[in-house]
Short mmCIF file of C-alpha atoms in Angstrom, two decimals:
data_model
loop_
_atom_site.label_atom_id
_atom_site.label_comp_id
_atom_site.label_asym_id
_atom_site.label_seq_id
_atom_site.Cartn_x
_atom_site.Cartn_y
_atom_site.Cartn_z
CA MET I 1 31.81 104.87 47.70
CA ILE I 2 35.15 103.59 48.84
CA ILE I 3 35.58 101.88 45.49
CA ILE I 4 34.96 105.14 43.55
CA ILE I 5 37.52 107.03 45.68
CA PHE I 6 40.08 104.27 45.05
CA LEU I 7 39.59 104.43 41.28
CA LEU I 8 40.05 108.24 41.20
CA LEU I 9 43.31 108.00 43.16
CA SER I 10 44.61 105.29 40.83
CA PHE I 11 43.81 107.44 37.76
CA LEU I 12 45.62 110.45 39.25
CA ILE I 13 48.72 108.38 40.12
CA LEU I 14 48.96 106.90 36.60
CA SER I 15 48.57 110.37 34.93
CA TYR I 16 51.35 111.77 37.12
CA ASN I 17 53.75 108.94 36.20
CA ASP I 18 53.08 109.45 32.47
CA CYS I 19 53.95 113.15 32.75
CA ILE I 20 57.20 112.44 34.61
CA GLY I 21 58.26 109.76 32.13
CA GLN I 22 58.03 112.05 29.01
CA GLU I 23 61.32 113.68 27.80
CA ALA I 24 61.51 117.38 26.89
CA VAL I 25 61.29 118.09 23.12
CA ALA I 26 64.51 119.67 21.68
CA PRO I 27 63.96 122.98 19.75
CA VAL I 28 64.48 122.94 15.92
CA VAL I 29 66.86 125.62 14.55
CA ILE I 30 66.61 126.49 10.82
CA THR I 31 69.57 128.34 9.23
CA LYS I 32 69.15 130.30 5.96
CA LYS I 33 72.01 131.49 3.74
CA VAL I 34 71.44 134.95 2.24
CA GLU I 35 73.42 135.75 -0.94
CA VAL I 36 73.99 139.43 -1.86
CA VAL I 37 74.07 140.10 -5.61
CA ASP I 38 75.61 143.33 -7.01
CA TYR I 39 73.99 144.73 -10.17
CA GLU I 40 75.83 146.98 -12.63
CA TYR I 41 73.68 149.61 -14.34
CA ASN I 42 74.58 151.33 -17.64
CA TYR I 43 73.00 154.74 -18.12
CA ILE I 44 72.59 156.64 -21.39
CA MET I 45 72.76 160.38 -20.76
CA VAL I 46 70.79 162.35 -23.34
CA GLU I 47 71.42 166.08 -23.66
CA LEU I 48 69.90 168.64 -26.02
CA ARG I 49 71.71 171.79 -27.03
CA SER I 50 70.71 174.78 -29.18
CA SER I 51 73.49 176.99 -30.51
CA ILE I 52 74.20 180.17 -32.40
CA ASP I 53 77.64 180.43 -33.98
CA PHE I 54 79.80 182.86 -35.88
CA SER I 55 82.96 181.89 -37.71
CA VAL I 56 85.69 183.76 -39.55
CA PHE I 57 87.73 181.95 -42.20
CA TYR I 58 90.15 182.44 -45.08
CA PRO I 59 89.13 180.85 -48.40
CA TYR I 60 91.67 179.44 -50.79
CA HIS I 61 91.42 177.42 -53.97
CA THR I 62 92.45 173.96 -55.05
CA MET I 63 93.13 174.53 -58.72
CA GLN I 64 91.87 171.81 -61.08
CA GLY I 65 94.23 172.75 -63.91
CA THR I 66 97.27 174.81 -64.93
CA THR I 67 96.09 176.51 -68.10
CA PRO I 68 97.59 179.96 -68.87
CA SER I 69 94.18 181.56 -68.26
CA GLN I 70 93.86 179.99 -64.84
CA LEU I 71 97.43 180.83 -63.79
CA TYR I 72 96.91 184.45 -64.81
CA PHE I 73 93.68 184.63 -62.80
CA GLU I 74 95.35 183.12 -59.72
CA GLU I 75 98.04 185.83 -59.74
CA GLY I 76 95.41 188.52 -59.27
CA ARG I 77 93.28 186.74 -56.66
CA ASN I 78 93.67 187.75 -52.99
CA ALA I 79 91.80 185.96 -50.21
CA ARG I 80 89.99 188.14 -47.70
CA PRO I 81 88.45 187.31 -44.30
CA SER I 82 85.06 185.68 -44.85
CA PHE I 83 82.33 184.73 -42.42
CA ASP I 84 79.64 182.18 -41.61
CA VAL I 85 76.73 182.71 -39.19
CA GLY I 86 74.04 180.19 -38.31
CA VAL I 87 72.04 178.16 -35.80
CA LYS I 88 72.60 174.55 -34.77
CA GLN I 89 70.81 171.81 -32.82
CA THR I 90 72.78 169.07 -31.05
CA VAL I 91 71.72 165.73 -29.54
CA LYS I 92 74.38 164.28 -27.23
CA LEU I 93 74.37 160.61 -26.16
CA ASN I 94 77.04 160.03 -23.52
CA ASN I 95 80.35 160.71 -25.33
CA TRP I 96 78.86 161.02 -28.84
CA SER I 97 76.91 163.89 -30.36
CA VAL I 98 75.11 164.65 -33.64
CA THR I 99 74.67 168.23 -34.83
CA THR I 100 72.75 169.76 -37.72
CA GLY I 101 71.40 173.19 -38.59
CA ILE I 102 71.63 175.92 -41.20
CA SER I 103 73.91 178.89 -41.81
CA PHE I 104 74.66 181.76 -44.19
CA GLN I 105 78.18 181.83 -45.62
CA ARG I 106 79.89 184.65 -47.52
CA VAL I 107 83.17 184.05 -49.34
CA ASN I 108 85.13 187.28 -49.91
CA GLU I 109 88.02 187.85 -52.31
CA LEU I 110 89.78 190.82 -53.86
CA PHE I 111 90.73 190.53 -57.52
CA SER I 112 93.28 193.01 -58.87
CA TYR I 113 94.38 193.41 -62.47
CA ASN I 114 96.23 195.80 -64.79
CA GLU I 115 94.78 197.61 -67.79
CA TYR I 116 97.10 198.93 -70.51
CA SER I 117 96.54 201.11 -73.53
CA PHE I 118 97.28 199.03 -76.64
CA GLN I 119 98.40 200.03 -80.08
CA ASN I 120 98.73 197.94 -83.23
CA VAL I 121 102.30 198.14 -84.52
CA THR I 122 103.62 196.67 -87.77
CA VAL I 123 107.02 194.98 -87.42
CA GLN I 124 109.33 193.09 -89.74
CA ASP I 125 111.11 189.96 -88.55
CA GLU I 126 114.56 188.65 -89.57
CA ASN I 127 113.13 186.86 -92.60
CA GLY I 128 111.58 190.04 -93.90
CA ASN I 129 108.06 189.01 -93.05
CA ILE I 130 105.76 191.79 -91.91
CA ARG I 131 103.33 191.11 -89.10
CA LEU I 132 100.99 193.08 -86.85
CA VAL I 133 101.77 193.24 -83.11
CA HIS I 134 99.32 194.29 -80.39
CA LEU I 135 101.64 196.35 -78.18
CA ALA I 136 100.93 197.70 -74.69
CA ILE I 137 102.07 201.27 -74.21
CA GLY I 138 102.42 203.53 -71.20
CA GLU I 139 101.98 202.69 -67.53
CA PRO I 140 99.22 200.27 -66.51
CA ILE I 141 96.18 201.33 -64.54
CA VAL I 142 95.50 199.05 -61.58
CA TYR I 143 91.89 198.05 -60.94
CA THR I 144 90.39 196.00 -58.13
CA GLN I 145 87.11 194.15 -57.76
CA ASP I 146 85.50 192.83 -54.56
CA ASN I 147 84.35 189.33 -55.43
CA ASN I 148 81.89 187.47 -53.22
CA LEU I 149 79.92 184.23 -53.21
CA ASN I 150 76.91 183.78 -50.90
CA TYR I 151 75.90 180.28 -49.83
CA LEU I 152 73.24 178.59 -47.72
CA VAL I 153 75.01 175.78 -45.84
CA ALA I 154 73.41 172.70 -44.25
CA PRO I 155 75.92 170.79 -42.06
CA LEU I 156 75.79 167.35 -40.44
CA LYS I 157 78.41 166.81 -37.73
CA ILE I 158 79.37 163.76 -35.66
CA ALA I 159 81.64 164.41 -32.68
CA TYR I 160 83.27 162.38 -29.92
CA SER I 161 84.28 163.62 -26.45
CA PRO I 162 87.05 161.68 -24.63
CA LEU I 163 85.87 160.37 -21.25
CA THR I 164 88.41 162.32 -19.19
CA LEU I 165 87.57 165.58 -21.01
CA LYS I 166 83.88 164.92 -21.66
CA ASP I 167 82.65 168.44 -20.89
CA LYS I 168 85.69 170.34 -22.21
CA LEU I 169 86.86 168.87 -25.52
CA SER I 170 85.31 167.19 -28.53
CA ILE I 171 86.69 166.11 -31.91
CA GLY I 172 84.39 165.96 -34.90
CA ILE I 173 83.96 165.47 -38.61
CA GLN I 174 81.30 167.33 -40.57
CA GLY I 175 79.77 167.08 -44.02
CA ASN I 176 78.38 170.25 -45.63
CA PHE I 177 75.95 170.94 -48.46
CA HIS I 178 76.43 174.42 -50.00
CA TYR I 179 73.70 176.03 -52.09
CA LEU I 180 74.62 179.17 -54.05
CA LEU I 181 72.29 182.06 -53.21
CA SER I 182 74.01 184.84 -55.17
CA SER I 183 77.40 185.78 -56.59
CA TYR I 184 79.34 188.78 -57.81
CA TYR I 185 82.60 187.60 -59.32
CA TRP I 186 84.97 189.23 -61.78
CA ALA I 187 87.98 187.68 -63.52
CA LYS I 188 90.52 188.39 -66.20
CA PHE I 189 92.38 185.62 -68.01
CA SER I 190 95.08 187.43 -70.03
CA LEU I 191 96.67 190.84 -70.34
CA PRO I 192 94.98 191.92 -73.62
CA ASN I 193 91.49 190.72 -72.65
CA ALA I 194 89.18 192.88 -70.60
CA ALA I 195 87.95 191.90 -67.16
CA GLU I 196 84.49 190.36 -67.10
CA GLU I 197 81.90 189.12 -64.63
CA ILE I 198 81.64 185.32 -64.60
CA SER I 199 79.01 184.85 -61.88
CA GLU I 200 76.69 182.84 -64.09
CA ASN I 201 79.33 180.14 -64.55
CA PHE I 202 79.40 179.00 -60.90
CA ASN I 203 77.81 175.68 -59.96
CA PRO I 204 74.53 176.02 -58.01
CA PHE I 205 75.76 173.74 -55.20
CA PHE I 206 78.81 171.85 -53.97
CA PHE I 207 79.85 169.55 -51.11
CA SER I 208 82.65 169.86 -48.56
CA ILE I 209 83.97 168.00 -45.53
CA THR I 210 85.26 169.62 -42.34
CA ALA I 211 87.53 168.43 -39.53
CA ASN I 212 87.23 170.35 -36.25
CA SER I 213 87.94 170.31 -32.53
CA SER I 214 85.86 172.18 -29.95
CA PHE I 215 86.94 173.58 -26.59
CA ASN I 216 84.02 174.15 -24.20
CA ILE I 217 83.86 176.92 -21.58
CA LYS I 218 80.99 176.72 -19.06
CA LEU I 219 79.51 180.17 -18.40
CA SER I 220 76.54 179.18 -16.21
CA LYS I 221 74.39 176.14 -15.43
CA LYS I 222 72.72 176.18 -18.87
CA ILE I 223 74.92 178.43 -21.01
CA SER I 224 78.34 177.58 -22.40
CA ALA I 225 80.70 178.86 -25.10
CA GLU I 226 82.86 176.97 -27.55
CA ILE I 227 85.98 177.84 -29.53
CA GLU I 228 86.27 175.62 -32.59
CA PRO I 229 89.18 175.76 -35.07
CA TYR I 230 88.40 173.92 -38.30
CA TYR I 231 89.68 173.02 -41.74
CA SER I 232 87.31 172.45 -44.66
CA VAL I 233 88.02 170.81 -48.02
CA GLY I 234 85.78 171.12 -51.09
CA LEU I 235 84.80 167.76 -52.54
CA SER I 236 83.44 169.15 -55.81
CA PRO I 237 84.36 172.22 -57.90
CA ILE I 238 82.47 175.48 -57.38
CA ILE I 239 83.25 176.46 -60.98
CA ASP I 240 84.23 174.24 -63.86
CA SER I 241 84.68 175.99 -67.20
CA ASN I 242 87.22 176.00 -70.02
CA GLU I 243 89.14 178.95 -68.54
CA LEU I 244 88.67 178.43 -64.81
CA SER I 245 88.15 175.40 -62.56
CA PHE I 246 88.76 175.15 -58.83
CA SER I 247 87.37 173.90 -55.50
CA LEU I 248 86.92 176.00 -52.37
CA ASN I 249 88.80 175.22 -49.15
CA CYS I 250 88.57 177.10 -45.84
CA LEU I 251 90.71 177.53 -42.73
CA GLY I 252 88.94 179.26 -39.84
CA VAL I 253 87.74 179.44 -36.28
CA CYS I 254 84.16 179.37 -34.94
CA ILE I 255 82.81 181.01 -31.77
CA ARG I 256 79.65 179.27 -30.51
CA PHE I 257 77.20 179.99 -27.67
CA ASN I 258 75.13 177.05 -26.41
CA LEU I 259 71.89 176.74 -24.46
CA ASN I 260 71.85 173.34 -22.71
CA TYR I 261 68.56 171.66 -21.78
#
């Protein structure tokens, strides 16, 4: 019994010495470096816009020749205010936009000419030769004719809006296909000849190119208005005959109302 008690005390003393002899374990500290990365995102803003527009313009001709017949016709031609009305659809991608649609265009002109009474007179020249002269007598009677050409126009426009004026100003170039719907057009090519209608001589279609700039006015959240001055040049003649040949140019302004989606 005494031996067992002695062994237990020895075991307890040895266990206590082992515990006192052990050193404390130092804590482990782990450091992590966090790197912040900035990302740059590029957005493409897509806008849809439906429009109805009305424009007023003055037509004038680029003459393709200087024959006496053509010069006489040009003296009697007077440009009159003309109009174009149509609908357009625009897709806008950031600063760029593409527009197409359809419109009705009427070109108005006033043609004035003089009609004389003529009499055949026999005269003798210095050499004694006798010849017959067609002589106008009396005062002329002035006549006028309202000429018009009606076209169906299909445009395709590409426009750019500067970043600082993105919602207020755009500059564009536009190609146009003109299809002749109907015409009523009179002309006279010399004093003795009578005036005649030449509507059947006009080409059924022609092409033109237009330069324009648009100023946008916001009316509400979805509705805006545009004022667009433009200049259009005919790329092909609207009539090309022996007596008359010219292209059609236009200088005008368009008023447009837009519905933005």
